[in-house]
PDB file of C-alpha atoms in Angstrom:
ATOM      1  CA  UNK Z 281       6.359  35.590 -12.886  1.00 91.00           C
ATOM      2  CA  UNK Z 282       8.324  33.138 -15.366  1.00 93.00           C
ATOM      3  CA  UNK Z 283       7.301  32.705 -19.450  1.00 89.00           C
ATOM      4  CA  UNK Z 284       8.096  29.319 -21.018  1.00 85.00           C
ATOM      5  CA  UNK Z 285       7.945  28.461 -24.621  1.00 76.00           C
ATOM      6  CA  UNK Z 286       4.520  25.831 -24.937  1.00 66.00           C
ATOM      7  CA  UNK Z 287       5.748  22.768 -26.549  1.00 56.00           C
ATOM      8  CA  UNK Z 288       8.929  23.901 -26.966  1.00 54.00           C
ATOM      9  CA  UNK Z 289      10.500  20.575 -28.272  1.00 52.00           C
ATOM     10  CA  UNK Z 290       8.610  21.229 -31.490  1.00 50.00           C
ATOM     11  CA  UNK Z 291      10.460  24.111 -32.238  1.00 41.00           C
ATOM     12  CA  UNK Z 292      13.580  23.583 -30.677  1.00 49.00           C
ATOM     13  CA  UNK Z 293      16.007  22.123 -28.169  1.00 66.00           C
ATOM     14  CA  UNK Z 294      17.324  25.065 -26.656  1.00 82.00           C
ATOM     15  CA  UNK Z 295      15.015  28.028 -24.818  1.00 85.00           C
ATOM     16  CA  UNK Z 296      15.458  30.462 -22.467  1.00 89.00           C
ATOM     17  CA  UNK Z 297      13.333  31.095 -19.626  1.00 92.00           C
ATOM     18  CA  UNK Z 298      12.097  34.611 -18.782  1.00 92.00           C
ATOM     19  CA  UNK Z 299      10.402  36.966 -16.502  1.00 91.00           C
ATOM     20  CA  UNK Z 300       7.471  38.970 -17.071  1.00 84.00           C
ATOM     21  CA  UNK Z 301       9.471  41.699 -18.555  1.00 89.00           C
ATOM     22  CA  UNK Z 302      11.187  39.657 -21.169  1.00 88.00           C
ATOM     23  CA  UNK Z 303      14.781  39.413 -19.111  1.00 93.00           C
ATOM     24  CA  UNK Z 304      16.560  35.976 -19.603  1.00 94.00           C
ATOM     25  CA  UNK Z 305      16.383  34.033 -16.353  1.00 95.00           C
ATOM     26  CA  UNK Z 306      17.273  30.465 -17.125  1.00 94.00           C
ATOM     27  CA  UNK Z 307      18.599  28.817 -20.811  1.00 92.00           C
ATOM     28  CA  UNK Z 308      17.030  25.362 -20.768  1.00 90.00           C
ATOM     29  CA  UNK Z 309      19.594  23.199 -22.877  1.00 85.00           C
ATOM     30  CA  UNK Z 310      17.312  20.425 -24.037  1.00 77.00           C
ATOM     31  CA  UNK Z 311      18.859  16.815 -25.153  1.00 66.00           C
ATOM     32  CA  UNK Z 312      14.955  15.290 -25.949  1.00 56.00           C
ATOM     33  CA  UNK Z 313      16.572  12.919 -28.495  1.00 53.00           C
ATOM     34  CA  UNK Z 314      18.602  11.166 -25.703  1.00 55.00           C
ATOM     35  CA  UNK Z 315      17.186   7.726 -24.479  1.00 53.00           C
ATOM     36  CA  UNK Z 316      16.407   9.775 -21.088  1.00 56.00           C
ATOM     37  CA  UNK Z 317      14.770  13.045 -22.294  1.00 76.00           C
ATOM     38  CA  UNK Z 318      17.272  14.940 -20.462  1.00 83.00           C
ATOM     39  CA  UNK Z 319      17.235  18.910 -20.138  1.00 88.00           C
ATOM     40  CA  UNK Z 320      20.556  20.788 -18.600  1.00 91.00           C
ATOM     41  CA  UNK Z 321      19.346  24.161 -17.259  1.00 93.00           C
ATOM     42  CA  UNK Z 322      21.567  26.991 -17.035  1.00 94.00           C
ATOM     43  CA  UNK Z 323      22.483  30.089 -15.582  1.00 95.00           C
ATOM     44  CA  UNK Z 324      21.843  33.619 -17.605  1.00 94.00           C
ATOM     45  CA  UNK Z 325      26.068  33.295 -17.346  1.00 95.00           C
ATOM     46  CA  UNK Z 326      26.056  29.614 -19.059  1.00 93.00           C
ATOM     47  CA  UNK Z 327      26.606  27.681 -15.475  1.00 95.00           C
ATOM     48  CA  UNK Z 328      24.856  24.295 -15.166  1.00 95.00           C
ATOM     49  CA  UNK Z 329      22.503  24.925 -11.989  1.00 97.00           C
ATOM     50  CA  UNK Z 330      20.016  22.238 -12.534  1.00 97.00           C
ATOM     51  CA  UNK Z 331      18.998  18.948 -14.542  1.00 94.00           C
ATOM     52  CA  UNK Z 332      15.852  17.036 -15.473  1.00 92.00           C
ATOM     53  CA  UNK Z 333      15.772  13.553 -16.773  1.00 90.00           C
ATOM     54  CA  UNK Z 334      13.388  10.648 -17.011  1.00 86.00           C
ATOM     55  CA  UNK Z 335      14.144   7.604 -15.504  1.00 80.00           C
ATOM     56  CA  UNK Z 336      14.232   4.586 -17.527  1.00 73.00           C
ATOM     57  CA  UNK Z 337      12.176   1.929 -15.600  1.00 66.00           C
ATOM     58  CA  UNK Z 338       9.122   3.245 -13.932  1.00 60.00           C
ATOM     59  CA  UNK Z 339       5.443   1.954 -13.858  1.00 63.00           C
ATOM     60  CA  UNK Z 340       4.430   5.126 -14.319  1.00 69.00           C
ATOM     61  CA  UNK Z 341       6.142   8.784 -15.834  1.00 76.00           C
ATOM     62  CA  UNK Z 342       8.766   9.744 -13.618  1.00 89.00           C
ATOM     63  CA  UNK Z 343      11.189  12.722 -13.757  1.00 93.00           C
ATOM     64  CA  UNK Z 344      14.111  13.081 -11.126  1.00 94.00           C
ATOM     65  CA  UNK Z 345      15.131  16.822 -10.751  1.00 96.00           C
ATOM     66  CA  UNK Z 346      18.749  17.076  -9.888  1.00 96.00           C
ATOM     67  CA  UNK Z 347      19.546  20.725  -8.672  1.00 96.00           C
ATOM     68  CA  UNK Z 348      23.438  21.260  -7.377  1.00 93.00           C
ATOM     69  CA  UNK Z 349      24.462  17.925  -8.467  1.00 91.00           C
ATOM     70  CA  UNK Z 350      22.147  16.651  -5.702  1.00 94.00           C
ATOM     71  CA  UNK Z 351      19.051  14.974  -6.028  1.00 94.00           C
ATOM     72  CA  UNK Z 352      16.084  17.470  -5.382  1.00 96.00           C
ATOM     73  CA  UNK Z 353      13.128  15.958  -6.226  1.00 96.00           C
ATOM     74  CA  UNK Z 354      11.157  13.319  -8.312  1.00 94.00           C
ATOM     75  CA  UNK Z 355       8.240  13.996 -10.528  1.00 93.00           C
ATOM     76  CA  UNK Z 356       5.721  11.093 -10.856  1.00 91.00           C
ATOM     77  CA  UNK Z 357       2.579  10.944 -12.722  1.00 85.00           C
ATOM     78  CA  UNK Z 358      -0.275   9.602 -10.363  1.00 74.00           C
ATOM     79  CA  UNK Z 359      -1.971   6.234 -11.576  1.00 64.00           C
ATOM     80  CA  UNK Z 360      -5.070   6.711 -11.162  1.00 58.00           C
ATOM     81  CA  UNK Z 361      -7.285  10.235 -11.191  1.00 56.00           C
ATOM     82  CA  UNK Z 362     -10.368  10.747 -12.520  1.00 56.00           C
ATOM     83  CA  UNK Z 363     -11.285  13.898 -14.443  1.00 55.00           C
ATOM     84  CA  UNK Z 364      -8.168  15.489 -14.494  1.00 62.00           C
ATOM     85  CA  UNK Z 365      -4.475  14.667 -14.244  1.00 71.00           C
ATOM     86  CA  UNK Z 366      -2.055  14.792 -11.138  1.00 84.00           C
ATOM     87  CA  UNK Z 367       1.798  14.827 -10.642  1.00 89.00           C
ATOM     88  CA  UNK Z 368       3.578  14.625  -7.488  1.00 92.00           C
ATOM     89  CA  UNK Z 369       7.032  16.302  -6.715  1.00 94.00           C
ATOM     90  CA  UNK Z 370       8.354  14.087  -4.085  1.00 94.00           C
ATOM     91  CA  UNK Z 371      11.000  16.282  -2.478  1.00 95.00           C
ATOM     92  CA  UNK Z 372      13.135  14.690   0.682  1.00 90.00           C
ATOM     93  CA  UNK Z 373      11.109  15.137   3.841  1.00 87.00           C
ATOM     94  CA  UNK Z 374       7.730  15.873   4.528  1.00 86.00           C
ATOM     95  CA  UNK Z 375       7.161  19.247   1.915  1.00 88.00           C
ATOM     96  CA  UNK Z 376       6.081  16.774  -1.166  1.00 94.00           C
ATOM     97  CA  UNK Z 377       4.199  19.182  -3.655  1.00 95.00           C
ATOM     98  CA  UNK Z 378       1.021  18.324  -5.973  1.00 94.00           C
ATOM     99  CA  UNK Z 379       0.413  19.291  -9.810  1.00 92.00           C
ATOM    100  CA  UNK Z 380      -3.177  19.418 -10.683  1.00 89.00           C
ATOM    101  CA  UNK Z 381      -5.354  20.666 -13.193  1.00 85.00           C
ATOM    102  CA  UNK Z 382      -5.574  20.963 -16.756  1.00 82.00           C
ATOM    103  CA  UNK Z 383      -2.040  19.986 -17.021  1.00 74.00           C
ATOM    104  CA  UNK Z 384      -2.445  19.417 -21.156  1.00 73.00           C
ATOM    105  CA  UNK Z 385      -3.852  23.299 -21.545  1.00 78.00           C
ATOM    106  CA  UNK Z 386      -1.297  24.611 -18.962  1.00 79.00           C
ATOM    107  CA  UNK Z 387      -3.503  25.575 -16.313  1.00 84.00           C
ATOM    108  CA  UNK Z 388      -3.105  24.121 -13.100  1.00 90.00           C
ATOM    109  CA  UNK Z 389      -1.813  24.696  -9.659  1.00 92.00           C
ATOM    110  CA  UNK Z 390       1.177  23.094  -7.467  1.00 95.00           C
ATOM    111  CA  UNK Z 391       0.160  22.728  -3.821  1.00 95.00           C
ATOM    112  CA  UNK Z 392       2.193  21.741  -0.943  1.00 94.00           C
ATOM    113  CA  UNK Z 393      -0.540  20.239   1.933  1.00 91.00           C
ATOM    114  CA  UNK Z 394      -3.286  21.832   0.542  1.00 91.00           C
ATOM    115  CA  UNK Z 395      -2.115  25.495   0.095  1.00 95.00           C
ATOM    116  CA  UNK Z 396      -1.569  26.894  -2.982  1.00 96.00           C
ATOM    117  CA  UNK Z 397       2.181  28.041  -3.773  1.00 97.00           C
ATOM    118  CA  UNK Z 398       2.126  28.318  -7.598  1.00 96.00           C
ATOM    119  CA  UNK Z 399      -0.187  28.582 -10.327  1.00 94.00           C
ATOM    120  CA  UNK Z 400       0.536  28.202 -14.220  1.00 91.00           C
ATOM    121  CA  UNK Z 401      -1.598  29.648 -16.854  1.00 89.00           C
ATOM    122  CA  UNK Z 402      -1.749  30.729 -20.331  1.00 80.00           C
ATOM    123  CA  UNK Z 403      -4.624  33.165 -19.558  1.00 75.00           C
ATOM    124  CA  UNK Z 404      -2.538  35.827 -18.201  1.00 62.00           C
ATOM    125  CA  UNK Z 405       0.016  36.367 -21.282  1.00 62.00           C
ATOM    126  CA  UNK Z 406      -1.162  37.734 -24.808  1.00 62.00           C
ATOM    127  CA  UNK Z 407       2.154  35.833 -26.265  1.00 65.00           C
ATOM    128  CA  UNK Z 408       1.214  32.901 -28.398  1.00 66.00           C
ATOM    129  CA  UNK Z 409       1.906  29.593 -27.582  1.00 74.00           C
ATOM    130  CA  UNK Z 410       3.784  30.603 -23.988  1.00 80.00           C
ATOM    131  CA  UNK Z 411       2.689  30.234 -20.616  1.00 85.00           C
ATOM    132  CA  UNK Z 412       3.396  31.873 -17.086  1.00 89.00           C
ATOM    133  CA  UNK Z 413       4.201  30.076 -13.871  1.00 94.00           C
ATOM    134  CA  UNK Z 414       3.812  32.825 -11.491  1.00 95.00           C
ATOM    135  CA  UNK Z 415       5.489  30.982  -7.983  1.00 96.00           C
ATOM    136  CA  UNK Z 416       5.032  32.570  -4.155  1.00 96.00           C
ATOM    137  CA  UNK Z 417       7.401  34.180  -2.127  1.00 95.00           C
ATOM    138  CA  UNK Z 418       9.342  31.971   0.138  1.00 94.00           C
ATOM    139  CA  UNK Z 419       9.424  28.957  -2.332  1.00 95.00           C
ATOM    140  CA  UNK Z 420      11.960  27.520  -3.987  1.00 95.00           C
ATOM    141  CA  UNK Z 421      11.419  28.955  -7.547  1.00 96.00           C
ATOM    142  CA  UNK Z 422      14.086  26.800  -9.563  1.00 96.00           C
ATOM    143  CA  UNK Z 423      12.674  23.738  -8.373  1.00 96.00           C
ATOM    144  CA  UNK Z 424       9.113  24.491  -9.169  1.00 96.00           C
ATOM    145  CA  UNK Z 425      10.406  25.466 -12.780  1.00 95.00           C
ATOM    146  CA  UNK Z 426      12.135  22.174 -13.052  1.00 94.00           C
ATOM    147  CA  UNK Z 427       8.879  20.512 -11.893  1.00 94.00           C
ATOM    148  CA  UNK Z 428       6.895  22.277 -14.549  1.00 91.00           C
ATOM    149  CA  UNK Z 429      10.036  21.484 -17.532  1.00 90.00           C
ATOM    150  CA  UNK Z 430       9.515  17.912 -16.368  1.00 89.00           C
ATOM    151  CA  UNK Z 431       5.778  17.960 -16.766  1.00 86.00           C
ATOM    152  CA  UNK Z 432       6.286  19.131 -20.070  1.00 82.00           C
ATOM    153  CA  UNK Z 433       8.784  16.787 -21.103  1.00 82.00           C
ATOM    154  CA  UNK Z 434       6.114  14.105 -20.093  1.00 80.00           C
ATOM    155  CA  UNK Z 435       3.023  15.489 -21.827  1.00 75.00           C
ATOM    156  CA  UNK Z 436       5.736  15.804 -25.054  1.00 73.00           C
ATOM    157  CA  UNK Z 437       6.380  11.927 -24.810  1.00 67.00           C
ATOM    158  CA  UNK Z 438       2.898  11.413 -24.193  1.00 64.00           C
ATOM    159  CA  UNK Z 439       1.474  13.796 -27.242  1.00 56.00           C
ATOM    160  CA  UNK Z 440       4.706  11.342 -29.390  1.00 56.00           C
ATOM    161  CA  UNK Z 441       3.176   7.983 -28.360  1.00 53.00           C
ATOM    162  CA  UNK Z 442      -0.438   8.978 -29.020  1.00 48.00           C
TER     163      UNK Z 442
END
């Protein structure tokens, strides 16, 4: 299981991500002020192992995830859902994965054809204003994180606009 920071571009650029015991996983380097709400994520050691930016012209909210220097995925905001928001990670190949939920009160799933391989919640942490993303074995954890950074850089820009 992974903590993040809730709204963590109200307090501050820079975060680290942790596990469930407190242990620094990932430093999220966060460059919100840029035209393209970019984050750098780093290794516990300082190396640069992922990035998440928006892209500039899109209909809709769109993140690309770039993990290795190589484009991993891109995170787009669904149209048109009733009752509830969706986002889908549109990974190369056939494995695209789903956010939905109640993405604004961090509690919501990300499913991959149906089946369930993460859940994020704020229910299972007494920390204030933090919320886990507990991921399954087997998946690629980084790029579900980067997923869920994007989301929240997205509901930010949203919560700045309204």
């Amino acid at each position: 299981m992974y903590v993040i920071k809730e709204r963590f571009f109200d307090i501050g650029d820079d975060f680290d991500v942790t596990d469930d015991h407190g242990r620094k996983v990932l430093h999220v380097d966060g460059k919100v002020l840029s035209l393209r709400d970019r984050l750098v994520i780093e290794d516990p050691s300082g190396n640069e192992v992922a990035s998440v930016h928006r892209r500039l012209v899109s209909l809709r909210p769109t993140y690309e995830i770039e993990i290795g220097g190589e484009e991993a995925a891109t995170v787009r905001k669904k149209l048109f859902t009733p009752f509830h928001d969706k986002f889908t990670i549109d990974v190369p190949g056939p494995d695209d994965l789903e956010m939905s939920g109640n993405l604004f009160d961090r509690e919501f799933t990300v499913e991959r054809g149906g089946r369930e391989v993460a859940t994020v919640s704020k229910r299972w942490l007494s920390i204030r204003d933090s919320y886990a993303v507990n991921i399954a074995d087997g998946e690629n954890h980084l790029l579900i994180l980067c997923a869920v950074l994007a989301l929240e850089l997205a509901l930010q820009r949203e919560h700045n606009h309204d």
